Amino acid sequence: MSNRSSNSSSSNDTLGDGSALIIVDMQNDFMPGGSLPVPEADKIIPVVNKYIEIFMAKGLPIFASRDWHPPNHISFRQRGGIWPVHCVRNTFGAKFHPDLKLPRSATVVSKATDPNREAYSAFDRTELADMLRAKGIKRLFVAGVATDYCVKNTVLDALGHGFEVILLEDATKGLTNSTAAIEEMKSKGVKVIRLEQLITVRNR
Ligand code: VGL
Ligand code: ZN
């Protein structure tokens, strides 16, 4: 707790003690060529890797969520849901993209594992909030896909749990409406930054 700022307007973009990186659903099925592709999702991989490098260099914790559905998940069209079959647990589509440089020390959070419940948020029936609190985390930097589904729901839940949230705008891609999703997150108190701004803060 060495770098607390007394100025609350600038305190929540500071990368230091109490910060963690959450990478949402960077899985093959959400990439171009996958069964539920998020346009250009593969383009953010190098940027996500850069954030991973920065958090690793600072010794800060990294969490990676994954959509981890059973084969008969309620969100699939075959069961009346709105999505094609995607991210079925233990399949290639559910694996993280091979270019994502997730460190061994990262904590993987599996979500939407119940066949009869949809869960977009990485906090929904997972241990994420407890694990973050156990590590003294107060501030979450969020990257990944899809901006307008799992990222947004994870971010809003994080606010509900009392975490400060910073969305990494250059490390997220949406399915249909990223702009509206980002505006909604901003209106609820989320700060939105890009790599350049994080480095500026880091080197201050
Ligand atoms: C997601 C649709 C269905 C996501 C997951 O990760 O944003 N979107 N399941
Ligand atoms: Zn899903």
Tab-separated table of C-alpha atoms and ligand atoms in Angstrom:
chain	number	residue	atom	x	y	z
A	1	MET	CA	0.000	0.000	0.000
A	2	SER	CA	2.833	2.352	-0.846
A	3	ASN	CA	1.476	4.427	-3.685
A	4	ARG	CA	-1.931	5.609	-2.558
A	5	SER	CA	-2.791	8.973	-4.020
A	6	SER	CA	-4.688	11.501	-1.952
A	7	ASN	CA	-6.230	12.839	-5.144
A	8	SER	CA	-9.176	10.574	-5.775
A	9	SER	CA	-9.592	11.796	-9.344
A	10	SER	CA	-6.246	10.298	-10.334
A	11	SER	CA	-5.981	7.368	-7.946
A	12	ASN	CA	-7.769	4.724	-9.946
A	13	ASP	CA	-5.470	4.474	-12.960
A	14	THR	CA	-2.387	3.830	-10.881
A	15	LEU	CA	-0.805	0.473	-11.466
A	16	GLY	CA	0.541	-0.755	-8.160
A	17	ASP	CA	-0.295	-2.712	-5.016
A	18	GLY	CA	-3.899	-3.778	-5.032
A	19	SER	CA	-4.150	-3.964	-8.834
A	20	ALA	CA	-4.941	-7.058	-10.907
A	21	LEU	CA	-5.408	-7.845	-14.598
A	22	ILE	CA	-8.515	-9.762	-15.698
A	23	ILE	CA	-8.462	-11.206	-19.217
A	24	VAL	CA	-11.925	-12.244	-20.360
A	25	ASP	CA	-12.588	-15.234	-22.648
A	26	MET	CA	-9.681	-15.078	-25.109
A	27	GLN	CA	-10.691	-18.493	-26.462
A	28	ASN	CA	-10.510	-20.030	-29.956
A	29	ASP	CA	-14.279	-20.070	-30.526
A	30	PHE	CA	-14.418	-16.285	-30.032
A	31	MET	CA	-11.635	-15.693	-32.566
A	32	PRO	CA	-12.103	-15.323	-36.353
A	33	GLY	CA	-12.666	-18.875	-37.643
A	34	GLY	CA	-14.251	-19.978	-34.377
A	35	SER	CA	-17.911	-20.885	-33.907
A	36	LEU	CA	-18.895	-17.546	-32.312
A	37	PRO	CA	-16.324	-15.169	-33.765
A	38	VAL	CA	-15.838	-11.695	-32.365
A	39	PRO	CA	-14.653	-9.527	-35.293
A	40	GLU	CA	-10.924	-8.751	-35.046
A	41	ALA	CA	-10.600	-10.476	-31.675
A	42	ASP	CA	-7.225	-11.856	-32.755
A	43	LYS	CA	-5.930	-8.310	-33.391
A	44	ILE	CA	-5.874	-7.528	-29.675
A	45	ILE	CA	-3.748	-10.543	-28.729
A	46	PRO	CA	-0.399	-8.665	-28.995
A	47	VAL	CA	-1.842	-5.824	-26.902
A	48	VAL	CA	-3.168	-8.215	-24.247
A	49	ASN	CA	0.282	-9.845	-24.224
A	50	LYS	CA	1.857	-6.443	-23.616
A	51	TYR	CA	-0.431	-5.848	-20.611
A	52	ILE	CA	0.468	-9.330	-19.341
A	53	GLU	CA	4.170	-8.422	-19.588
A	54	ILE	CA	3.634	-5.205	-17.637
A	55	PHE	CA	1.635	-6.874	-14.856
A	56	MET	CA	4.169	-9.713	-14.621
A	57	ALA	CA	7.055	-7.216	-14.391
A	58	LYS	CA	5.298	-5.549	-11.459
A	59	GLY	CA	4.514	-8.866	-9.768
A	60	LEU	CA	0.778	-8.198	-9.992
A	61	PRO	CA	-1.797	-11.012	-10.228
A	62	ILE	CA	-3.369	-12.035	-13.526
A	63	PHE	CA	-6.722	-13.794	-13.899
A	64	ALA	CA	-8.100	-15.304	-17.113
A	65	SER	CA	-11.745	-16.225	-17.411
A	66	ARG	CA	-13.028	-18.798	-19.854
A	67	ASP	CA	-16.504	-19.664	-21.086
A	68	TRP	CA	-16.643	-23.350	-20.129
A	69	HIS	CA	-19.946	-24.801	-21.265
A	70	PRO	CA	-21.229	-28.354	-21.033
A	71	PRO	CA	-22.221	-29.773	-24.485
A	72	ASN	CA	-25.948	-29.178	-23.786
A	73	HIS	CA	-25.687	-25.625	-22.464
A	74	ILE	CA	-28.930	-23.641	-22.258
A	75	SER	CA	-27.469	-20.750	-24.291
A	76	PHE	CA	-27.123	-22.967	-27.392
A	77	ARG	CA	-29.740	-22.798	-30.187
A	78	GLN	CA	-30.414	-26.532	-29.879
A	79	ARG	CA	-31.882	-25.708	-26.467
A	80	GLY	CA	-33.663	-22.536	-27.504
A	81	GLY	CA	-30.806	-20.200	-26.709
A	82	ILE	CA	-29.426	-17.461	-28.942
A	83	TRP	CA	-25.885	-18.733	-29.568
A	84	PRO	CA	-24.294	-21.384	-31.764
A	85	VAL	CA	-22.499	-24.140	-29.872
A	86	HIS	CA	-19.293	-22.592	-28.526
A	87	CYS	CA	-16.646	-23.057	-25.852
A	88	VAL	CA	-17.645	-26.584	-24.951
A	89	ARG	CA	-15.396	-27.585	-22.064
A	90	ASN	CA	-12.295	-29.611	-22.957
A	91	THR	CA	-12.579	-28.914	-26.706
A	92	PHE	CA	-10.248	-26.931	-28.988
A	93	GLY	CA	-12.793	-24.099	-29.211
A	94	ALA	CA	-12.701	-23.627	-25.447
A	95	LYS	CA	-8.898	-23.420	-25.285
A	96	PHE	CA	-7.195	-20.050	-24.970
A	97	HIS	CA	-5.801	-18.759	-28.273
A	98	PRO	CA	-2.344	-20.288	-28.746
A	99	ASP	CA	-0.711	-16.853	-29.205
A	100	LEU	CA	-1.976	-15.596	-25.843
A	101	LYS	CA	1.049	-15.557	-23.545
A	102	LEU	CA	-0.723	-16.475	-20.361
A	103	PRO	CA	1.833	-17.102	-17.603
A	104	ARG	CA	1.714	-20.290	-15.533
A	105	SER	CA	1.012	-18.138	-12.503
A	106	ALA	CA	-2.272	-16.845	-13.961
A	107	THR	CA	-5.458	-18.003	-12.281
A	108	VAL	CA	-8.011	-19.492	-14.680
A	109	VAL	CA	-11.671	-18.879	-13.824
A	110	SER	CA	-14.222	-21.144	-15.547
A	111	LYS	CA	-17.750	-19.780	-15.892
A	112	ALA	CA	-21.162	-20.785	-17.280
A	113	THR	CA	-20.475	-24.407	-16.398
A	114	ASP	CA	-24.045	-25.172	-15.298
A	115	PRO	CA	-26.060	-26.667	-18.222
A	116	ASN	CA	-29.179	-24.782	-17.149
A	117	ARG	CA	-27.836	-21.296	-16.439
A	118	GLU	CA	-26.294	-18.637	-18.632
A	119	ALA	CA	-23.501	-16.608	-17.048
A	120	TYR	CA	-21.744	-13.801	-18.904
A	121	SER	CA	-19.873	-12.402	-15.905
A	122	ALA	CA	-16.664	-13.955	-14.591
A	123	PHE	CA	-18.083	-13.244	-11.114
A	124	ASP	CA	-21.279	-15.226	-11.722
A	125	ARG	CA	-21.155	-18.340	-9.499
A	126	THR	CA	-17.342	-18.376	-9.461
A	127	GLU	CA	-14.812	-17.764	-6.709
A	128	LEU	CA	-13.317	-14.731	-8.457
A	129	ALA	CA	-14.494	-12.108	-5.937
A	130	ASP	CA	-13.232	-14.164	-2.984
A	131	MET	CA	-9.867	-14.805	-4.651
A	132	LEU	CA	-9.426	-11.100	-5.426
A	133	ARG	CA	-10.304	-10.070	-1.872
A	134	ALA	CA	-7.931	-12.711	-0.467
A	135	LYS	CA	-5.118	-11.034	-2.436
A	136	GLY	CA	-6.098	-7.539	-1.286
A	137	ILE	CA	-7.099	-6.466	-4.785
A	138	LYS	CA	-9.002	-3.180	-5.023
A	139	ARG	CA	-8.526	-2.196	-8.668
A	140	LEU	CA	-9.203	-4.307	-11.738
A	141	PHE	CA	-7.822	-3.708	-15.229
A	142	VAL	CA	-10.055	-5.570	-17.678
A	143	ALA	CA	-9.263	-6.842	-21.199
A	144	GLY	CA	-10.765	-9.441	-23.550
A	145	VAL	CA	-13.989	-10.293	-25.378
A	146	ALA	CA	-16.768	-9.657	-25.972
A	147	THR	CA	-16.925	-6.001	-24.931
A	148	ASP	CA	-20.731	-5.988	-25.100
A	149	TYR	CA	-21.291	-9.340	-23.357
A	150	CYS	CA	-18.848	-11.007	-21.009
A	151	VAL	CA	-16.535	-8.009	-20.599
A	152	LYS	CA	-19.415	-5.643	-19.828
A	153	ASN	CA	-21.104	-8.037	-17.415
A	154	THR	CA	-17.816	-8.786	-15.656
A	155	VAL	CA	-17.049	-5.079	-15.340
A	156	LEU	CA	-20.492	-4.182	-13.968
A	157	ASP	CA	-20.356	-7.053	-11.460
A	158	ALA	CA	-16.891	-5.892	-10.388
A	159	LEU	CA	-18.320	-2.440	-9.629
A	160	GLY	CA	-21.111	-4.100	-7.670
A	161	HIS	CA	-18.506	-5.940	-5.603
A	162	GLY	CA	-16.867	-2.594	-4.820
A	163	PHE	CA	-13.788	-2.829	-7.046
A	164	GLU	CA	-12.436	0.131	-9.006
A	165	VAL	CA	-12.505	-0.820	-12.691
A	166	ILE	CA	-10.335	0.328	-15.570
A	167	LEU	CA	-11.306	-0.948	-19.017
A	168	LEU	CA	-8.347	-1.465	-21.358
A	169	GLU	CA	-9.942	-0.086	-24.513
A	170	ASP	CA	-7.228	-1.208	-26.932
A	171	ALA	CA	-7.405	-4.760	-25.572
A	172	THR	CA	-11.125	-5.440	-26.011
A	173	LYS	CA	-13.363	-6.237	-29.010
A	174	GLY	CA	-17.145	-6.526	-29.195
A	175	LEU	CA	-19.682	-8.666	-31.013
A	176	THR	CA	-22.258	-6.063	-32.046
A	177	ASN	CA	-22.186	-2.833	-30.080
A	178	SER	CA	-18.954	-1.937	-28.332
A	179	THR	CA	-19.597	1.798	-28.349
A	180	ALA	CA	-22.857	1.549	-26.408
A	181	ALA	CA	-21.312	-0.960	-24.002
A	182	ILE	CA	-18.333	1.305	-23.315
A	183	GLU	CA	-20.603	4.317	-22.805
A	184	GLU	CA	-22.703	2.322	-20.323
A	185	MET	CA	-19.612	1.222	-18.394
A	186	LYS	CA	-18.260	4.805	-18.343
A	187	SER	CA	-21.584	6.151	-17.070
A	188	LYS	CA	-21.330	3.747	-14.144
A	189	GLY	CA	-17.871	4.902	-13.116
A	190	VAL	CA	-15.502	2.786	-15.188
A	191	LYS	CA	-12.335	4.495	-16.344
A	192	VAL	CA	-11.251	3.735	-19.920
A	193	ILE	CA	-7.566	3.833	-20.842
A	194	ARG	CA	-5.125	2.612	-23.498
A	195	LEU	CA	-1.607	1.205	-23.306
A	196	GLU	CA	0.099	4.611	-23.664
A	197	GLN	CA	-1.753	5.942	-20.631
A	198	LEU	CA	-0.846	2.955	-18.490
A	199	ILE	CA	2.827	3.309	-19.328
A	200	THR	CA	2.725	7.034	-18.501
A	201	VAL	CA	1.279	6.224	-15.099
A	202	ARG	CA	3.741	3.382	-14.586
A	203	ASN	CA	6.760	5.603	-15.237
A	204	ARG	CA	5.580	8.540	-13.193
B	1	VGL	C1	-19.825	-14.607	-24.590
B	1	VGL	C2	-21.705	-14.918	-25.877
B	1	VGL	C3	-21.891	-16.170	-25.339
B	1	VGL	C4	-18.675	-13.731	-24.229
B	1	VGL	C5	-20.000	-15.851	-24.045
B	1	VGL	O1	-17.617	-14.252	-23.803
B	1	VGL	O2	-18.796	-12.498	-24.359
B	1	VGL	N1	-20.691	-14.153	-25.511
B	1	VGL	N2	-21.034	-16.629	-24.422
B	2	ZN	ZN	-21.070	-18.682	-23.839
